[in-house]
Amino acid sequence: MRDFSYKGSFPLWFYLVACSLITLVILMLLVKMMAGWRFITAGKDHIVIRLPLRGSTKAYPLSEILAWEEETIIANKREFKQVTIAFQDHQSISVSNHEHEAYTDLVNYLKKKAQKQMIKNKKA
């Protein structure tokens, strides 16, 4: 648009098509990014996963947890933690401390309520 306002080196139809195409690509990327948004709630012996853009909600009782594991990854001299929870319907979720504010609350809840399903890390 700056080129159009200062120089106008291309015809008007080119700028209109280019702006429309760029807007369409940006909107598609935004929708793809928002499709991955999920809200995870843990409490009252359930884990509820809500995907707002898809309009779906799935509630899992703690008895449907097959296994869960907490991993520690060191990258760029920083420590990241990630918990992966696998359910009986072959679905799984991963939650990291880098992306989620209530990560420690979730891990403490799982340690308290689903201790038997925790996979112990083997030390070499």
PDB file of C-alpha atoms in Angstrom:
ATOM      1  CA  MET A   1       0.000   0.000   0.000  1.00  0.00           C
ATOM      2  CA  ARG A   2       2.937   2.316   0.634  1.00  0.00           C
ATOM      3  CA  ASP A   3       4.138   1.733  -2.907  1.00  0.00           C
ATOM      4  CA  PHE A   4       0.666   2.579  -4.238  1.00  0.00           C
ATOM      5  CA  SER A   5       0.409   5.818  -2.270  1.00  0.00           C
ATOM      6  CA  TYR A   6       3.911   7.111  -3.085  1.00  0.00           C
ATOM      7  CA  LYS A   7       4.856   5.733  -6.491  1.00  0.00           C
ATOM      8  CA  GLY A   8       1.889   3.930  -8.010  1.00  0.00           C
ATOM      9  CA  SER A   9       4.224   1.806 -10.138  1.00  0.00           C
ATOM     10  CA  PHE A  10       1.551  -0.856 -10.780  1.00  0.00           C
ATOM     11  CA  PRO A  11      -2.034  -0.511 -11.968  1.00  0.00           C
ATOM     12  CA  LEU A  12      -4.830  -0.209  -9.379  1.00  0.00           C
ATOM     13  CA  TRP A  13      -6.221  -3.720 -10.028  1.00  0.00           C
ATOM     14  CA  PHE A  14      -2.858  -5.256  -9.000  1.00  0.00           C
ATOM     15  CA  TYR A  15      -2.967  -3.564  -5.600  1.00  0.00           C
ATOM     16  CA  LEU A  16      -6.585  -4.623  -5.056  1.00  0.00           C
ATOM     17  CA  VAL A  17      -5.856  -8.262  -5.900  1.00  0.00           C
ATOM     18  CA  ALA A  18      -2.651  -8.303  -3.818  1.00  0.00           C
ATOM     19  CA  CYS A  19      -4.366  -6.822  -0.737  1.00  0.00           C
ATOM     20  CA  SER A  20      -7.277  -9.259  -1.053  1.00  0.00           C
ATOM     21  CA  LEU A  21      -4.930 -12.217  -1.381  1.00  0.00           C
ATOM     22  CA  ILE A  22      -2.779 -11.163   1.571  1.00  0.00           C
ATOM     23  CA  THR A  23      -5.892 -10.611   3.708  1.00  0.00           C
ATOM     24  CA  LEU A  24      -7.211 -14.064   2.792  1.00  0.00           C
ATOM     25  CA  VAL A  25      -3.907 -15.753   3.693  1.00  0.00           C
ATOM     26  CA  ILE A  26      -3.724 -13.916   7.033  1.00  0.00           C
ATOM     27  CA  LEU A  27      -7.299 -14.924   7.888  1.00  0.00           C
ATOM     28  CA  MET A  28      -6.588 -18.575   7.031  1.00  0.00           C
ATOM     29  CA  LEU A  29      -3.510 -18.566   9.268  1.00  0.00           C
ATOM     30  CA  LEU A  30      -5.497 -16.973  12.083  1.00  0.00           C
ATOM     31  CA  VAL A  31      -8.248 -19.593  11.867  1.00  0.00           C
ATOM     32  CA  LYS A  32      -5.661 -22.406  11.777  1.00  0.00           C
ATOM     33  CA  MET A  33      -3.974 -20.985  14.871  1.00  0.00           C
ATOM     34  CA  MET A  34      -7.269 -20.543  16.714  1.00  0.00           C
ATOM     35  CA  ALA A  35      -8.382 -24.093  15.858  1.00  0.00           C
ATOM     36  CA  GLY A  36      -5.650 -25.373  18.150  1.00  0.00           C
ATOM     37  CA  TRP A  37      -6.861 -23.383  21.147  1.00  0.00           C
ATOM     38  CA  ARG A  38      -8.144 -25.515  23.951  1.00  0.00           C
ATOM     39  CA  PHE A  39      -9.223 -24.917  27.495  1.00  0.00           C
ATOM     40  CA  ILE A  40      -8.357 -27.632  29.994  1.00  0.00           C
ATOM     41  CA  THR A  41     -10.139 -27.766  33.330  1.00  0.00           C
ATOM     42  CA  ALA A  42      -9.288 -30.268  36.046  1.00  0.00           C
ATOM     43  CA  GLY A  43     -11.377 -30.783  39.144  1.00  0.00           C
ATOM     44  CA  LYS A  44     -14.200 -32.780  40.725  1.00  0.00           C
ATOM     45  CA  ASP A  45     -12.557 -36.032  39.544  1.00  0.00           C
ATOM     46  CA  HIS A  46     -12.808 -34.987  35.879  1.00  0.00           C
ATOM     47  CA  ILE A  47     -10.598 -33.437  33.220  1.00  0.00           C
ATOM     48  CA  VAL A  48     -12.614 -31.336  30.770  1.00  0.00           C
ATOM     49  CA  ILE A  49     -11.152 -30.362  27.390  1.00  0.00           C
ATOM     50  CA  ARG A  50     -13.018 -27.642  25.498  1.00  0.00           C
ATOM     51  CA  LEU A  51     -12.220 -26.638  21.916  1.00  0.00           C
ATOM     52  CA  PRO A  52     -14.137 -23.373  21.429  1.00  0.00           C
ATOM     53  CA  LEU A  53     -13.676 -22.922  17.676  1.00  0.00           C
ATOM     54  CA  ARG A  54     -14.794 -26.481  16.948  1.00  0.00           C
ATOM     55  CA  GLY A  55     -17.585 -26.204  19.504  1.00  0.00           C
ATOM     56  CA  SER A  56     -16.722 -29.482  21.187  1.00  0.00           C
ATOM     57  CA  THR A  57     -16.333 -30.384  24.832  1.00  0.00           C
ATOM     58  CA  LYS A  58     -15.044 -33.706  26.151  1.00  0.00           C
ATOM     59  CA  ALA A  59     -15.066 -34.634  29.835  1.00  0.00           C
ATOM     60  CA  TYR A  60     -12.880 -37.479  31.045  1.00  0.00           C
ATOM     61  CA  PRO A  61     -13.290 -39.013  34.497  1.00  0.00           C
ATOM     62  CA  LEU A  62      -9.976 -39.691  36.204  1.00  0.00           C
ATOM     63  CA  SER A  63     -10.689 -43.403  35.911  1.00  0.00           C
ATOM     64  CA  GLU A  64     -10.298 -43.104  32.095  1.00  0.00           C
ATOM     65  CA  ILE A  65      -6.673 -41.965  32.346  1.00  0.00           C
ATOM     66  CA  LEU A  66      -4.440 -44.753  31.075  1.00  0.00           C
ATOM     67  CA  ALA A  67      -1.159 -43.061  31.938  1.00  0.00           C
ATOM     68  CA  TRP A  68       0.434 -39.697  32.434  1.00  0.00           C
ATOM     69  CA  GLU A  69       4.054 -38.627  32.434  1.00  0.00           C
ATOM     70  CA  GLU A  70       5.971 -35.470  33.255  1.00  0.00           C
ATOM     71  CA  GLU A  71       9.061 -34.769  31.191  1.00  0.00           C
ATOM     72  CA  THR A  72      11.808 -32.235  31.801  1.00  0.00           C
ATOM     73  CA  ILE A  73      13.538 -30.768  28.761  1.00  0.00           C
ATOM     74  CA  ILE A  74      16.555 -28.474  28.887  1.00  0.00           C
ATOM     75  CA  ALA A  75      16.831 -26.157  25.882  1.00  0.00           C
ATOM     76  CA  ASN A  76      18.818 -22.943  25.544  1.00  0.00           C
ATOM     77  CA  LYS A  77      19.931 -23.224  29.173  1.00  0.00           C
ATOM     78  CA  ARG A  78      16.288 -23.116  30.312  1.00  0.00           C
ATOM     79  CA  GLU A  79      14.249 -25.890  31.833  1.00  0.00           C
ATOM     80  CA  PHE A  80      10.864 -26.714  30.329  1.00  0.00           C
ATOM     81  CA  LYS A  81       8.428 -29.221  31.754  1.00  0.00           C
ATOM     82  CA  GLN A  82       5.681 -31.013  29.900  1.00  0.00           C
ATOM     83  CA  VAL A  83       2.995 -33.393  31.098  1.00  0.00           C
ATOM     84  CA  THR A  84       1.339 -35.810  28.666  1.00  0.00           C
ATOM     85  CA  ILE A  85      -1.947 -37.484  29.584  1.00  0.00           C
ATOM     86  CA  ALA A  86      -3.246 -40.502  27.624  1.00  0.00           C
ATOM     87  CA  PHE A  87      -6.913 -41.503  27.847  1.00  0.00           C
ATOM     88  CA  GLN A  88      -8.699 -44.792  27.162  1.00  0.00           C
ATOM     89  CA  ASP A  89     -10.265 -43.540  23.919  1.00  0.00           C
ATOM     90  CA  HIS A  90      -6.727 -43.220  22.424  1.00  0.00           C
ATOM     91  CA  GLN A  91      -6.690 -39.424  22.797  1.00  0.00           C
ATOM     92  CA  SER A  92      -3.894 -37.582  24.538  1.00  0.00           C
ATOM     93  CA  ILE A  93      -3.092 -34.033  25.571  1.00  0.00           C
ATOM     94  CA  SER A  94       0.181 -32.318  26.336  1.00  0.00           C
ATOM     95  CA  VAL A  95       0.508 -29.346  28.640  1.00  0.00           C
ATOM     96  CA  SER A  96       3.761 -27.443  29.168  1.00  0.00           C
ATOM     97  CA  ASN A  97       4.807 -24.977  31.823  1.00  0.00           C
ATOM     98  CA  HIS A  98       5.983 -22.594  29.118  1.00  0.00           C
ATOM     99  CA  GLU A  99       2.533 -22.197  27.540  1.00  0.00           C
ATOM    100  CA  HIS A 100       0.124 -22.710  30.442  1.00  0.00           C
ATOM    101  CA  GLU A 101      -0.157 -20.655  33.621  1.00  0.00           C
ATOM    102  CA  ALA A 102      -1.718 -23.344  35.834  1.00  0.00           C
ATOM    103  CA  TYR A 103       0.721 -26.096  34.882  1.00  0.00           C
ATOM    104  CA  THR A 104       1.900 -26.738  38.445  1.00  0.00           C
ATOM    105  CA  ASP A 105      -1.703 -26.891  39.689  1.00  0.00           C
ATOM    106  CA  LEU A 106      -2.513 -29.547  37.075  1.00  0.00           C
ATOM    107  CA  VAL A 107       0.546 -31.639  37.930  1.00  0.00           C
ATOM    108  CA  ASN A 108      -0.197 -31.416  41.666  1.00  0.00           C
ATOM    109  CA  TYR A 109      -3.827 -32.420  41.011  1.00  0.00           C
ATOM    110  CA  LEU A 110      -2.701 -35.432  38.958  1.00  0.00           C
ATOM    111  CA  LYS A 111      -0.167 -36.444  41.608  1.00  0.00           C
ATOM    112  CA  LYS A 112      -2.867 -36.295  44.250  1.00  0.00           C
ATOM    113  CA  LYS A 113      -5.759 -37.922  42.352  1.00  0.00           C
ATOM    114  CA  ALA A 114      -4.126 -40.174  39.716  1.00  0.00           C
ATOM    115  CA  GLN A 115      -0.906 -41.321  41.353  1.00  0.00           C
ATOM    116  CA  LYS A 116      -1.333 -44.940  40.169  1.00  0.00           C
ATOM    117  CA  GLN A 117      -1.358 -43.974  36.476  1.00  0.00           C
ATOM    118  CA  MET A 118       1.865 -41.961  36.680  1.00  0.00           C
ATOM    119  CA  ILE A 119       4.729 -43.334  34.610  1.00  0.00           C
ATOM    120  CA  LYS A 120       7.917 -43.225  36.646  1.00  0.00           C
ATOM    121  CA  ASN A 121      10.982 -41.856  34.891  1.00  0.00           C
ATOM    122  CA  LYS A 122      13.801 -44.380  34.680  1.00  0.00           C
ATOM    123  CA  LYS A 123      17.203 -43.066  35.643  1.00  0.00           C
ATOM    124  CA  ALA A 124      20.142 -44.266  33.581  1.00  0.00           C
TER     125      ALA A 124
END
